[in-house]
PDB file of C-alpha atoms in Angstrom:
ATOM      1  CA  UNK L   1      -6.525 109.397  72.561  1.00 97.00           C
ATOM      2  CA  UNK L   2      -5.252 112.492  70.720  1.00 98.00           C
ATOM      3  CA  UNK L   3      -3.106 114.666  72.989  1.00 98.00           C
ATOM      4  CA  UNK L   4      -1.575 118.097  72.419  1.00 98.00           C
ATOM      5  CA  UNK L   5       1.578 118.679  74.455  1.00 98.00           C
ATOM      6  CA  UNK L   6       3.014 122.106  75.205  1.00 97.00           C
ATOM      7  CA  UNK L   7       5.051 123.842  77.901  1.00 96.00           C
ATOM      8  CA  UNK L   8       6.677 127.135  78.793  1.00 94.00           C
ATOM      9  CA  UNK L   9      10.299 125.968  78.947  1.00 93.00           C
ATOM     10  CA  UNK L  10      10.598 125.354  75.195  1.00 95.00           C
ATOM     11  CA  UNK L  11      10.355 122.521  72.694  1.00 97.00           C
ATOM     12  CA  UNK L  12      13.876 121.198  73.270  1.00 95.00           C
ATOM     13  CA  UNK L  13      13.649 120.642  77.055  1.00 93.00           C
ATOM     14  CA  UNK L  14      13.727 117.371  78.958  1.00 91.00           C
ATOM     15  CA  UNK L  15      10.218 117.639  80.439  1.00 91.00           C
ATOM     16  CA  UNK L  16       8.307 117.732  77.174  1.00 95.00           C
ATOM     17  CA  UNK L  17      10.638 115.142  75.638  1.00 95.00           C
ATOM     18  CA  UNK L  18       9.921 112.734  78.522  1.00 94.00           C
ATOM     19  CA  UNK L  19       6.155 113.279  78.211  1.00 95.00           C
ATOM     20  CA  UNK L  20       6.278 112.755  74.460  1.00 96.00           C
ATOM     21  CA  UNK L  21       8.334 109.577  74.756  1.00 96.00           C
ATOM     22  CA  UNK L  22       5.996 108.008  77.304  1.00 95.00           C
ATOM     23  CA  UNK L  23       2.635 109.134  75.938  1.00 97.00           C
ATOM     24  CA  UNK L  24       3.349 108.278  72.300  1.00 97.00           C
ATOM     25  CA  UNK L  25       3.492 104.603  73.329  1.00 97.00           C
ATOM     26  CA  UNK L  26      -0.317 104.521  73.620  1.00 98.00           C
ATOM     27  CA  UNK L  27      -1.618 107.806  72.194  1.00 98.00           C
ATOM     28  CA  UNK L  28      -1.486 110.019  69.136  1.00 98.00           C
ATOM     29  CA  UNK L  29       0.720 112.939  70.149  1.00 98.00           C
ATOM     30  CA  UNK L  30       0.921 116.462  68.795  1.00 98.00           C
ATOM     31  CA  UNK L  31       3.471 118.931  70.147  1.00 98.00           C
ATOM     32  CA  UNK L  32       3.335 122.727  69.919  1.00 98.00           C
ATOM     33  CA  UNK L  33       5.876 124.420  72.154  1.00 98.00           C
ATOM     34  CA  UNK L  34       7.799 127.689  72.265  1.00 97.00           C
ATOM     35  CA  UNK L  35      11.156 128.043  70.562  1.00 97.00           C
ATOM     36  CA  UNK L  36      12.605 129.638  73.725  1.00 94.00           C
ATOM     37  CA  UNK L  37      11.848 129.691  77.446  1.00 90.00           C
ATOM     38  CA  UNK L  38       8.756 131.701  78.426  1.00 87.00           C
ATOM     39  CA  UNK L  39       8.636 130.910  82.143  1.00 84.00           C
ATOM     40  CA  UNK L  40       6.453 133.295  84.168  1.00 81.00           C
ATOM     41  CA  UNK L  41       4.876 134.658  80.988  1.00 81.00           C
ATOM     42  CA  UNK L  42       1.358 133.955  82.212  1.00 85.00           C
ATOM     43  CA  UNK L  43      -1.374 133.863  79.546  1.00 87.00           C
ATOM     44  CA  UNK L  44       0.137 136.524  77.312  1.00 86.00           C
ATOM     45  CA  UNK L  45      -0.528 136.373  73.582  1.00 88.00           C
ATOM     46  CA  UNK L  46       1.669 137.851  70.862  1.00 88.00           C
ATOM     47  CA  UNK L  47      -0.435 140.510  69.176  1.00 85.00           C
ATOM     48  CA  UNK L  48       2.143 142.908  67.771  1.00 90.00           C
ATOM     49  CA  UNK L  49       4.650 140.587  66.125  1.00 90.00           C
ATOM     50  CA  UNK L  50       4.899 137.954  63.445  1.00 93.00           C
ATOM     51  CA  UNK L  51       5.001 134.411  64.765  1.00 95.00           C
ATOM     52  CA  UNK L  52       7.197 131.897  62.985  1.00 97.00           C
ATOM     53  CA  UNK L  53       6.173 128.236  63.001  1.00 98.00           C
ATOM     54  CA  UNK L  54       8.661 125.464  62.306  1.00 97.00           C
ATOM     55  CA  UNK L  55       7.195 122.015  61.594  1.00 98.00           C
ATOM     56  CA  UNK L  56      10.229 120.043  62.853  1.00 98.00           C
ATOM     57  CA  UNK L  57       8.648 116.634  62.233  1.00 96.00           C
ATOM     58  CA  UNK L  58       5.193 115.165  61.751  1.00 96.00           C
ATOM     59  CA  UNK L  59       2.776 116.774  64.258  1.00 97.00           C
ATOM     60  CA  UNK L  60       5.625 118.626  66.047  1.00 98.00           C
ATOM     61  CA  UNK L  61       5.731 122.417  65.902  1.00 98.00           C
ATOM     62  CA  UNK L  62       8.255 124.846  67.343  1.00 98.00           C
ATOM     63  CA  UNK L  63       6.531 128.212  67.586  1.00 98.00           C
ATOM     64  CA  UNK L  64       8.164 131.601  68.096  1.00 97.00           C
ATOM     65  CA  UNK L  65       5.557 132.707  70.614  1.00 95.00           C
ATOM     66  CA  UNK L  66       4.266 132.319  74.137  1.00 95.00           C
ATOM     67  CA  UNK L  67       2.871 129.075  75.585  1.00 96.00           C
ATOM     68  CA  UNK L  68      -0.683 130.393  75.092  1.00 95.00           C
ATOM     69  CA  UNK L  69       0.199 131.290  71.470  1.00 96.00           C
ATOM     70  CA  UNK L  70       1.438 127.745  70.897  1.00 97.00           C
ATOM     71  CA  UNK L  71      -1.732 126.057  72.104  1.00 97.00           C
ATOM     72  CA  UNK L  72      -4.044 128.588  70.453  1.00 96.00           C
ATOM     73  CA  UNK L  73      -2.295 128.388  67.073  1.00 97.00           C
ATOM     74  CA  UNK L  74      -2.044 124.603  67.190  1.00 97.00           C
ATOM     75  CA  UNK L  75      -5.726 124.111  68.009  1.00 96.00           C
ATOM     76  CA  UNK L  76      -7.032 126.884  65.757  1.00 95.00           C
ATOM     77  CA  UNK L  77      -4.789 126.550  62.707  1.00 95.00           C
ATOM     78  CA  UNK L  78      -2.407 123.609  62.629  1.00 97.00           C
ATOM     79  CA  UNK L  79      -4.251 120.524  63.881  1.00 97.00           C
ATOM     80  CA  UNK L  80      -7.318 119.432  61.936  1.00 95.00           C
ATOM     81  CA  UNK L  81      -8.177 116.449  64.169  1.00 94.00           C
ATOM     82  CA  UNK L  82     -10.194 116.757  67.368  1.00 96.00           C
ATOM     83  CA  UNK L  83      -7.810 116.856  70.330  1.00 97.00           C
ATOM     84  CA  UNK L  84      -9.003 115.098  73.496  1.00 97.00           C
ATOM     85  CA  UNK L  85      -6.711 116.730  76.072  1.00 98.00           C
ATOM     86  CA  UNK L  86      -4.024 119.420  76.334  1.00 98.00           C
ATOM     87  CA  UNK L  87      -1.108 118.584  78.627  1.00 97.00           C
ATOM     88  CA  UNK L  88       1.479 121.198  79.533  1.00 96.00           C
ATOM     89  CA  UNK L  89       4.829 120.394  81.119  1.00 92.00           C
ATOM     90  CA  UNK L  90       6.711 118.788  82.645  1.00 92.00           C
ATOM     91  CA  UNK L  91       7.774 122.104  84.145  1.00 86.00           C
ATOM     92  CA  UNK L  92      11.102 122.075  85.970  1.00 79.00           C
ATOM     93  CA  UNK L  93       9.990 123.993  89.034  1.00 78.00           C
ATOM     94  CA  UNK L  94       6.974 124.348  91.240  1.00 81.00           C
ATOM     95  CA  UNK L  95       3.721 125.992  90.229  1.00 82.00           C
ATOM     96  CA  UNK L  96       2.031 126.336  93.596  1.00 82.00           C
ATOM     97  CA  UNK L  97      -0.276 128.921  95.163  1.00 84.00           C
ATOM     98  CA  UNK L  98      -0.071 132.337  93.542  1.00 81.00           C
ATOM     99  CA  UNK L  99       2.613 131.069  91.142  1.00 82.00           C
ATOM    100  CA  UNK L 100      -0.121 129.597  88.950  1.00 87.00           C
ATOM    101  CA  UNK L 101      -1.217 133.132  88.043  1.00 88.00           C
ATOM    102  CA  UNK L 102       2.157 133.797  86.396  1.00 88.00           C
ATOM    103  CA  UNK L 103       2.945 130.301  85.152  1.00 91.00           C
ATOM    104  CA  UNK L 104       3.390 129.794  81.434  1.00 91.00           C
ATOM    105  CA  UNK L 105       2.939 126.059  82.040  1.00 93.00           C
ATOM    106  CA  UNK L 106      -0.493 126.616  83.554  1.00 94.00           C
ATOM    107  CA  UNK L 107      -1.289 129.225  80.866  1.00 93.00           C
ATOM    108  CA  UNK L 108      -0.722 126.697  78.077  1.00 95.00           C
ATOM    109  CA  UNK L 109      -3.132 124.293  79.756  1.00 94.00           C
ATOM    110  CA  UNK L 110      -5.685 127.052  80.354  1.00 94.00           C
ATOM    111  CA  UNK L 111      -5.583 128.040  76.688  1.00 92.00           C
ATOM    112  CA  UNK L 112      -6.785 124.527  75.907  1.00 90.00           C
ATOM    113  CA  UNK L 113      -9.617 125.047  78.372  1.00 91.00           C
ATOM    114  CA  UNK L 114     -10.550 128.341  76.707  1.00 88.00           C
ATOM    115  CA  UNK L 115     -10.884 126.358  73.489  1.00 88.00           C
ATOM    116  CA  UNK L 116     -13.098 123.792  75.263  1.00 90.00           C
ATOM    117  CA  UNK L 117     -10.529 121.009  75.595  1.00 94.00           C
ATOM    118  CA  UNK L 118      -9.699 119.376  78.937  1.00 93.00           C
ATOM    119  CA  UNK L 119      -6.324 120.613  80.236  1.00 96.00           C
ATOM    120  CA  UNK L 120      -3.632 119.343  82.575  1.00 96.00           C
ATOM    121  CA  UNK L 121      -0.476 121.113  83.784  1.00 94.00           C
ATOM    122  CA  UNK L 122       2.412 119.106  85.250  1.00 93.00           C
ATOM    123  CA  UNK L 123       5.194 120.580  87.373  1.00 89.00           C
ATOM    124  CA  UNK L 124       8.100 118.916  89.138  1.00 86.00           C
ATOM    125  CA  UNK L 125       9.226 120.629  92.333  1.00 82.00           C
ATOM    126  CA  UNK L 126      12.541 118.799  92.679  1.00 71.00           C
ATOM    127  CA  UNK L 127      14.510 116.180  90.820  1.00 65.00           C
ATOM    128  CA  UNK L 128      16.171 114.998  94.050  1.00 72.00           C
ATOM    129  CA  UNK L 129      13.507 112.401  94.852  1.00 71.00           C
ATOM    130  CA  UNK L 130      12.241 111.577  91.351  1.00 74.00           C
ATOM    131  CA  UNK L 131      13.672 111.834  87.853  1.00 77.00           C
ATOM    132  CA  UNK L 132      11.975 113.551  84.929  1.00 80.00           C
ATOM    133  CA  UNK L 133      11.442 110.142  83.284  1.00 81.00           C
ATOM    134  CA  UNK L 134       9.744 108.711  86.373  1.00 77.00           C
ATOM    135  CA  UNK L 135       7.548 111.805  86.739  1.00 76.00           C
TER     136      UNK L 135
END
């Protein structure tokens, strides 16, 4: 399966690293994530600024934009293959109830849905009972 990973916390965070490490064992992984934290940014798109893209390694992009920018740019411009699913996370904090309206994690997943690709958003409420790697 070809999977695009994104998040709202940024490319260099533990959640997306853990997902990448586990999923690349059995799947072809692409990563497009923000260069900095965009928590609570909802589905905003950058329309009045230049967006820098850094191809840090094969199929891994650090994008100077919002989570929705990352998924939209990756699926529309950077990745030529057909992606099967967009997974966003692992977010370090809950996305429950009304929080999903503001969540950049959920927004990245929803951007995949807008582009007709099945999405999934993953959030971890607490690391007291389970580690990021186990999640």
